[in-house]
Amino acid sequence: MMLKALFICVASSLLVVNDGNIIHRCTLAKILYEEDLDGFEGYSLPDWLCLAFVESNFNISKVNENVDGSFDYGIFQINSRYWCNDYQSHSENFCHVDCQELLSPNLISSIHCAKKIMSGSGGMKNWVEWKLHCLGRPLSYWMTGCHLR
């Protein structure tokens, strides 16, 4: 387990900014902390970091097309069918946001929408990848080397 944690720390350190769309793990932790996500709906910063990693590999501008024709946007891969308007398909747009805003480097729209998703039933279980790779696992190593203040 220690080897796995070391690998993830080293791998995410290499992601410092090889591409302008990748956010460093500790930079993301600081932003999430400043936006009061530590403990939000019972989830810790390591939960949020694990979510961002398994969904987008910390890629702020990731867009993924789904088999149903909807798209997932941004660092948390927020779906266009329910949460944002991509102007390509029908959307409930529960977050009242343009999907392109979820690709912004300031992350505020993504964070606000993710909080709305989290506030509904299911919490982080709404993200399949989080359920598969983060739920019930020790996650504290995601904060290794990060200084929030």
PDB file of C-alpha atoms in Angstrom:
ATOM      1  CA  MET A   1       0.000   0.000   0.000  1.00  0.00           C
ATOM      2  CA  MET A   2       2.862   2.350   0.826  1.00  0.00           C
ATOM      3  CA  LEU A   3       4.385   1.734  -2.603  1.00  0.00           C
ATOM      4  CA  LYS A   4       1.067   2.593  -4.258  1.00  0.00           C
ATOM      5  CA  ALA A   5       0.833   5.834  -2.260  1.00  0.00           C
ATOM      6  CA  LEU A   6       4.397   6.734  -3.189  1.00  0.00           C
ATOM      7  CA  PHE A   7       3.676   6.055  -6.867  1.00  0.00           C
ATOM      8  CA  ILE A   8       0.593   8.288  -6.827  1.00  0.00           C
ATOM      9  CA  CYS A   9       2.502  11.087  -5.097  1.00  0.00           C
ATOM     10  CA  VAL A  10       5.357  10.898  -7.579  1.00  0.00           C
ATOM     11  CA  ALA A  11       3.017  10.592 -10.566  1.00  0.00           C
ATOM     12  CA  SER A  12       0.919  13.554  -9.504  1.00  0.00           C
ATOM     13  CA  SER A  13       4.067  15.595  -8.831  1.00  0.00           C
ATOM     14  CA  LEU A  14       5.081  15.039 -12.427  1.00  0.00           C
ATOM     15  CA  LEU A  15       1.779  16.557 -13.469  1.00  0.00           C
ATOM     16  CA  VAL A  16       2.829  19.941 -12.089  1.00  0.00           C
ATOM     17  CA  VAL A  17       1.949  21.589 -15.357  1.00  0.00           C
ATOM     18  CA  ASN A  18       3.186  19.613 -18.319  1.00  0.00           C
ATOM     19  CA  ASP A  19       0.102  20.898 -20.063  1.00  0.00           C
ATOM     20  CA  GLY A  20      -1.672  24.141 -19.207  1.00  0.00           C
ATOM     21  CA  ASN A  21      -4.837  22.161 -18.503  1.00  0.00           C
ATOM     22  CA  ILE A  22      -3.434  19.972 -15.715  1.00  0.00           C
ATOM     23  CA  ILE A  23      -3.639  21.340 -12.187  1.00  0.00           C
ATOM     24  CA  HIS A  24      -1.172  20.209  -9.547  1.00  0.00           C
ATOM     25  CA  ARG A  25      -2.716  18.040  -6.834  1.00  0.00           C
ATOM     26  CA  CYS A  26      -1.675  20.352  -3.991  1.00  0.00           C
ATOM     27  CA  THR A  27      -2.823  23.468  -5.849  1.00  0.00           C
ATOM     28  CA  LEU A  28      -6.211  21.820  -6.260  1.00  0.00           C
ATOM     29  CA  ALA A  29      -6.253  20.846  -2.570  1.00  0.00           C
ATOM     30  CA  LYS A  30      -5.642  24.478  -1.602  1.00  0.00           C
ATOM     31  CA  ILE A  31      -8.436  25.745  -3.869  1.00  0.00           C
ATOM     32  CA  LEU A  32     -10.872  23.125  -2.572  1.00  0.00           C
ATOM     33  CA  TYR A  33      -9.911  23.994   1.007  1.00  0.00           C
ATOM     34  CA  GLU A  34     -10.445  27.708   0.373  1.00  0.00           C
ATOM     35  CA  GLU A  35     -13.877  26.915  -1.104  1.00  0.00           C
ATOM     36  CA  ASP A  36     -14.847  25.091   2.131  1.00  0.00           C
ATOM     37  CA  LEU A  37     -15.051  21.629   0.596  1.00  0.00           C
ATOM     38  CA  ASP A  38     -13.180  19.869   3.411  1.00  0.00           C
ATOM     39  CA  GLY A  39     -16.022  18.179   5.255  1.00  0.00           C
ATOM     40  CA  PHE A  40     -18.718  19.348   2.818  1.00  0.00           C
ATOM     41  CA  GLU A  41     -21.574  16.817   2.996  1.00  0.00           C
ATOM     42  CA  GLY A  42     -19.234  14.593   5.023  1.00  0.00           C
ATOM     43  CA  TYR A  43     -16.488  14.261   2.401  1.00  0.00           C
ATOM     44  CA  SER A  44     -12.840  15.141   3.002  1.00  0.00           C
ATOM     45  CA  LEU A  45     -10.316  16.885   0.768  1.00  0.00           C
ATOM     46  CA  PRO A  46      -8.739  13.501  -0.051  1.00  0.00           C
ATOM     47  CA  ASP A  47     -12.154  12.358  -1.331  1.00  0.00           C
ATOM     48  CA  TRP A  48     -12.302  15.400  -3.616  1.00  0.00           C
ATOM     49  CA  LEU A  49      -8.730  14.891  -4.831  1.00  0.00           C
ATOM     50  CA  CYS A  50      -9.366  11.231  -5.536  1.00  0.00           C
ATOM     51  CA  LEU A  51     -12.543  12.198  -7.417  1.00  0.00           C
ATOM     52  CA  ALA A  52     -10.677  14.733  -9.579  1.00  0.00           C
ATOM     53  CA  PHE A  53      -7.920  12.230 -10.297  1.00  0.00           C
ATOM     54  CA  VAL A  54     -10.128   9.267 -11.247  1.00  0.00           C
ATOM     55  CA  GLU A  55     -12.490  11.416 -13.313  1.00  0.00           C
ATOM     56  CA  SER A  56     -10.065  13.666 -15.201  1.00  0.00           C
ATOM     57  CA  ASN A  57      -6.463  13.018 -14.083  1.00  0.00           C
ATOM     58  CA  PHE A  58      -6.576  16.628 -12.794  1.00  0.00           C
ATOM     59  CA  ASN A  59      -7.302  17.889 -16.317  1.00  0.00           C
ATOM     60  CA  ILE A  60      -9.384  21.056 -16.028  1.00  0.00           C
ATOM     61  CA  SER A  61     -10.356  21.054 -19.695  1.00  0.00           C
ATOM     62  CA  LYS A  62     -11.210  17.387 -20.193  1.00  0.00           C
ATOM     63  CA  VAL A  63     -14.358  16.715 -22.250  1.00  0.00           C
ATOM     64  CA  ASN A  64     -15.618  13.171 -22.729  1.00  0.00           C
ATOM     65  CA  GLU A  65     -18.459  12.014 -24.965  1.00  0.00           C
ATOM     66  CA  ASN A  66     -20.786   9.368 -23.528  1.00  0.00           C
ATOM     67  CA  VAL A  67     -22.627   6.646 -25.438  1.00  0.00           C
ATOM     68  CA  ASP A  68     -25.956   8.441 -24.866  1.00  0.00           C
ATOM     69  CA  GLY A  69     -24.694  11.529 -26.720  1.00  0.00           C
ATOM     70  CA  SER A  70     -24.182  13.611 -23.578  1.00  0.00           C
ATOM     71  CA  PHE A  71     -20.772  14.982 -22.577  1.00  0.00           C
ATOM     72  CA  ASP A  72     -18.836  15.164 -19.311  1.00  0.00           C
ATOM     73  CA  TYR A  73     -16.960  18.402 -18.633  1.00  0.00           C
ATOM     74  CA  GLY A  74     -14.024  19.555 -16.570  1.00  0.00           C
ATOM     75  CA  ILE A  75     -12.057  18.345 -13.621  1.00  0.00           C
ATOM     76  CA  PHE A  76     -15.071  16.576 -12.059  1.00  0.00           C
ATOM     77  CA  GLN A  77     -16.517  15.385 -15.407  1.00  0.00           C
ATOM     78  CA  ILE A  78     -19.937  16.970 -14.877  1.00  0.00           C
ATOM     79  CA  ASN A  79     -22.581  15.617 -17.257  1.00  0.00           C
ATOM     80  CA  SER A  80     -24.398  17.809 -19.773  1.00  0.00           C
ATOM     81  CA  ARG A  81     -27.625  15.791 -19.704  1.00  0.00           C
ATOM     82  CA  TYR A  82     -28.423  16.911 -16.165  1.00  0.00           C
ATOM     83  CA  TRP A  83     -26.078  19.565 -14.870  1.00  0.00           C
ATOM     84  CA  CYS A  84     -24.974  22.029 -17.554  1.00  0.00           C
ATOM     85  CA  ASN A  85     -26.061  23.310 -20.955  1.00  0.00           C
ATOM     86  CA  ASP A  86     -23.839  22.364 -23.889  1.00  0.00           C
ATOM     87  CA  TYR A  87     -26.339  23.584 -26.506  1.00  0.00           C
ATOM     88  CA  GLN A  88     -25.935  20.251 -28.332  1.00  0.00           C
ATOM     89  CA  SER A  89     -28.506  18.060 -26.637  1.00  0.00           C
ATOM     90  CA  HIS A  90     -31.397  18.322 -24.205  1.00  0.00           C
ATOM     91  CA  SER A  91     -30.208  19.299 -20.744  1.00  0.00           C
ATOM     92  CA  GLU A  92     -31.960  19.734 -17.426  1.00  0.00           C
ATOM     93  CA  ASN A  93     -29.170  22.226 -16.563  1.00  0.00           C
ATOM     94  CA  PHE A  94     -29.707  21.871 -12.824  1.00  0.00           C
ATOM     95  CA  CYS A  95     -26.546  23.911 -12.159  1.00  0.00           C
ATOM     96  CA  HIS A  96     -27.766  26.758 -14.403  1.00  0.00           C
ATOM     97  CA  VAL A  97     -24.372  26.950 -16.100  1.00  0.00           C
ATOM     98  CA  ASP A  98     -22.937  26.793 -19.600  1.00  0.00           C
ATOM     99  CA  CYS A  99     -20.853  23.586 -19.855  1.00  0.00           C
ATOM    100  CA  GLN A 100     -17.920  25.596 -21.234  1.00  0.00           C
ATOM    101  CA  GLU A 101     -17.717  27.414 -17.878  1.00  0.00           C
ATOM    102  CA  LEU A 102     -16.867  24.052 -16.295  1.00  0.00           C
ATOM    103  CA  LEU A 103     -13.594  24.157 -18.237  1.00  0.00           C
ATOM    104  CA  SER A 104     -12.447  27.431 -16.666  1.00  0.00           C
ATOM    105  CA  PRO A 105      -9.100  27.402 -14.818  1.00  0.00           C
ATOM    106  CA  ASN A 106     -10.608  29.270 -11.853  1.00  0.00           C
ATOM    107  CA  LEU A 107     -12.764  26.173 -11.081  1.00  0.00           C
ATOM    108  CA  ILE A 108     -15.512  28.176  -9.339  1.00  0.00           C
ATOM    109  CA  SER A 109     -18.308  27.035 -11.676  1.00  0.00           C
ATOM    110  CA  SER A 110     -17.120  23.424 -11.427  1.00  0.00           C
ATOM    111  CA  ILE A 111     -16.956  23.604  -7.642  1.00  0.00           C
ATOM    112  CA  HIS A 112     -20.409  25.189  -7.296  1.00  0.00           C
ATOM    113  CA  CYS A 113     -21.968  22.618  -9.612  1.00  0.00           C
ATOM    114  CA  ALA A 114     -20.176  19.714  -7.868  1.00  0.00           C
ATOM    115  CA  LYS A 115     -21.512  21.009  -4.535  1.00  0.00           C
ATOM    116  CA  LYS A 116     -25.038  21.004  -5.979  1.00  0.00           C
ATOM    117  CA  ILE A 117     -24.574  17.416  -7.197  1.00  0.00           C
ATOM    118  CA  MET A 118     -23.195  16.438  -3.773  1.00  0.00           C
ATOM    119  CA  SER A 119     -26.101  18.032  -1.934  1.00  0.00           C
ATOM    120  CA  GLY A 120     -28.587  15.705  -3.628  1.00  0.00           C
ATOM    121  CA  SER A 121     -29.040  12.086  -2.749  1.00  0.00           C
ATOM    122  CA  GLY A 122     -25.994   9.907  -3.183  1.00  0.00           C
ATOM    123  CA  GLY A 123     -23.244  12.465  -2.529  1.00  0.00           C
ATOM    124  CA  MET A 124     -20.041  11.387  -4.226  1.00  0.00           C
ATOM    125  CA  LYS A 125     -21.654   8.077  -5.110  1.00  0.00           C
ATOM    126  CA  ASN A 126     -23.138   9.997  -8.054  1.00  0.00           C
ATOM    127  CA  TRP A 127     -19.698   9.584  -9.670  1.00  0.00           C
ATOM    128  CA  VAL A 128     -19.187   5.970 -10.744  1.00  0.00           C
ATOM    129  CA  GLU A 129     -15.404   6.268 -10.883  1.00  0.00           C
ATOM    130  CA  TRP A 130     -15.296   7.576  -7.302  1.00  0.00           C
ATOM    131  CA  LYS A 131     -17.390   4.593  -6.159  1.00  0.00           C
ATOM    132  CA  LEU A 132     -15.094   2.171  -7.986  1.00  0.00           C
ATOM    133  CA  HIS A 133     -11.723   3.633  -7.005  1.00  0.00           C
ATOM    134  CA  CYS A 134     -12.107   5.813  -3.895  1.00  0.00           C
ATOM    135  CA  LEU A 135     -15.050   4.653  -1.767  1.00  0.00           C
ATOM    136  CA  GLY A 136     -14.035   2.764   1.346  1.00  0.00           C
ATOM    137  CA  ARG A 137     -10.319   3.107   0.686  1.00  0.00           C
ATOM    138  CA  PRO A 138      -7.706   4.969   2.717  1.00  0.00           C
ATOM    139  CA  LEU A 139      -7.221   8.281   0.925  1.00  0.00           C
ATOM    140  CA  SER A 140      -5.122  10.404   3.262  1.00  0.00           C
ATOM    141  CA  TYR A 141      -2.049   9.973   1.037  1.00  0.00           C
ATOM    142  CA  TRP A 142      -3.686  12.336  -1.502  1.00  0.00           C
ATOM    143  CA  MET A 143      -2.699  15.201   0.822  1.00  0.00           C
ATOM    144  CA  THR A 144       0.940  14.120   1.163  1.00  0.00           C
ATOM    145  CA  GLY A 145       3.223  17.134   0.797  1.00  0.00           C
ATOM    146  CA  CYS A 146       0.375  19.621   0.487  1.00  0.00           C
ATOM    147  CA  HIS A 147       0.464  22.667   2.744  1.00  0.00           C
ATOM    148  CA  LEU A 148      -2.855  24.467   2.837  1.00  0.00           C
ATOM    149  CA  ARG A 149      -1.785  27.630   4.630  1.00  0.00           C
TER     150      ARG A 149
END
